[in-house]
């Protein structure tokens, strides 16, 4: 009996050992190209029906049955799926996998919301730009304008305000080099094409405040663009009634070359405005991006850009009706003269990187920017302002505007950049030296005549209502340096994840002999009790280092205003206090993300300014202090399966103290609502609809050439709806038709300004002989239909 029992035990033990031999444990880590963990990636064995998800650190563990071959699949939205095969695995197996970004993420820009963000810079990805209705073709900026905390009041402009800041308070970087815009642009019609080519973009990072020390000396926001390296031959082309673009890229193991050419004309769009005439705007932009990697240790990158923007306009007449239903005024003008503007810019950067190992590199980046600008116009207008109910003439007269503005500028820089990753630390430091030279020669004046009396009328003297002269040269050097560390660690319980970023930035400008120090700190927390929650806190001292426009001071002598450069100007200052909250959840098995962020900015050494269209005119001296405070809310997700949409709400309050009087900032937008919605027709992905809605509070304003503290008026709210409908004629994105070189072919139609709302961009002021002024609104574009064709090879 005992022998039988012993034999039975031996058999059970052998069976147990055999069963153990047939199973194995696979563990490891999933990371991306930057060695950052990929959270919530799927690790599965389809044949055995087993699957797990990676942790916040990218770790995973999976117990499987052994076989001759076991196929493991690693996948994550936004990354290429990777498959690995194990041969007769036994015991414990370890595997680290690198997931690469998907090539299909380059067709448009929206916030993905799928990767957990613990810093103050949100990663934006491209998914719907080619189908998004657009008036400017500057699609990256149009996407930025729809984010919470960002505002714009002109569909013709790529400029934007962030949390009460001016257009000049936003830094933009492409491949670690700061980008400059033309200086003399005063209206959205003149702007032309943005320097950012969306066909060439790989990554977009945007921060509305509390950003890292690596970003320059601006007070409001930071936009970081990285251009992509094509992995094979690819090409695309788009044509519409508003312009065209083409992209060609090629690559092998060591070399890649991208080329982007864009052409834009707003002639058709500007024809819908009140002022009729001959519009001849032509904007052309060419960019090239080359990379060469002779081995794993060296990288060489070159980026070049040529932009040639011409805005020619011969006005004929204008008729504008404005007022209320009971009080309607009619403004009619006949014009003589013309406007001719040229903005020609050149930009290039060359970077050489030495990689000491996978985690440590040293880069030397040289860049040069050159601009030649001229703004010339002589326009005379004979006007009538009439009260339509009584046909009473409220004002009859003539005005004449003359401008001869010329500007030449070039900025060169050399930057030494060091990066290293050491366990839980990502350390970055850089030193930059810049050479700046700007030459300005400007003459402007405006004459007004009302009922045969020159305005202003003294009875003795003859004065222009406005006259300005400036001849300035600025030659200076600038030194910038920063060091920062991103430290990721867990709490004592090992489950709460912390991301701490801290850094210090230093800058010196030889023109004003000023040195500034900017400490910055942010903390992101993913609590142990809920991995779907992220809490963020940030603070820092941010300076707006003065440049040419901020130090341009004016004095008036005998009715003539002279502009000179103020060597005593100081950097404007903003102290950020930010608290944010992110909540990720699923509804109807679709991902969503809700974000709330409260902020307070303490402003000091402010240089007051006024805004007319997109032109910012500074007082040239530090005269104010103030604040900006608000709350930004955003809901992002798949409102419709397979498509991304969002809605945002921003509330803000600003003020500054000028000459003992508290007034709102010129960009005081008290509320803003933005919505972007995409949908497919039921049962098909060939028909796609995109809708953009914007409702933004009007900005304060006053009569021109008056003191800023007289900003007692507020423009009407900006309201606009754009809708686009696209049909995919050819869908070969998975290349199932190998002989067909076309991957996608789309045809679309857009209705811009769907409801035909007359939005006010600025005002023209009529002065009668008694000195009474009337504000005549300058309306933006009306309803227009645009048709476009897009093809990918």
Tab-separated table of N, CA and C in Angstrom, residues 60 131 725 765:
chain	number	residue	atom	x	y	z
A	60	UNK	N	6.053	45.626	-17.721
A	60	UNK	CA	4.979	44.655	-17.938
A	60	UNK	C	5.456	43.277	-17.476
A	131	UNK	N	-8.295	68.290	-43.319
A	131	UNK	CA	-9.745	68.388	-43.481
A	131	UNK	C	-10.343	69.558	-42.706
A	725	UNK	N	-16.520	69.912	-45.586
A	725	UNK	CA	-16.994	68.580	-45.954
A	725	UNK	C	-15.993	67.986	-46.941
A	765	UNK	N	-11.649	106.192	-37.623
A	765	UNK	CA	-12.254	107.286	-36.879
A	765	UNK	C	-12.438	108.505	-37.773
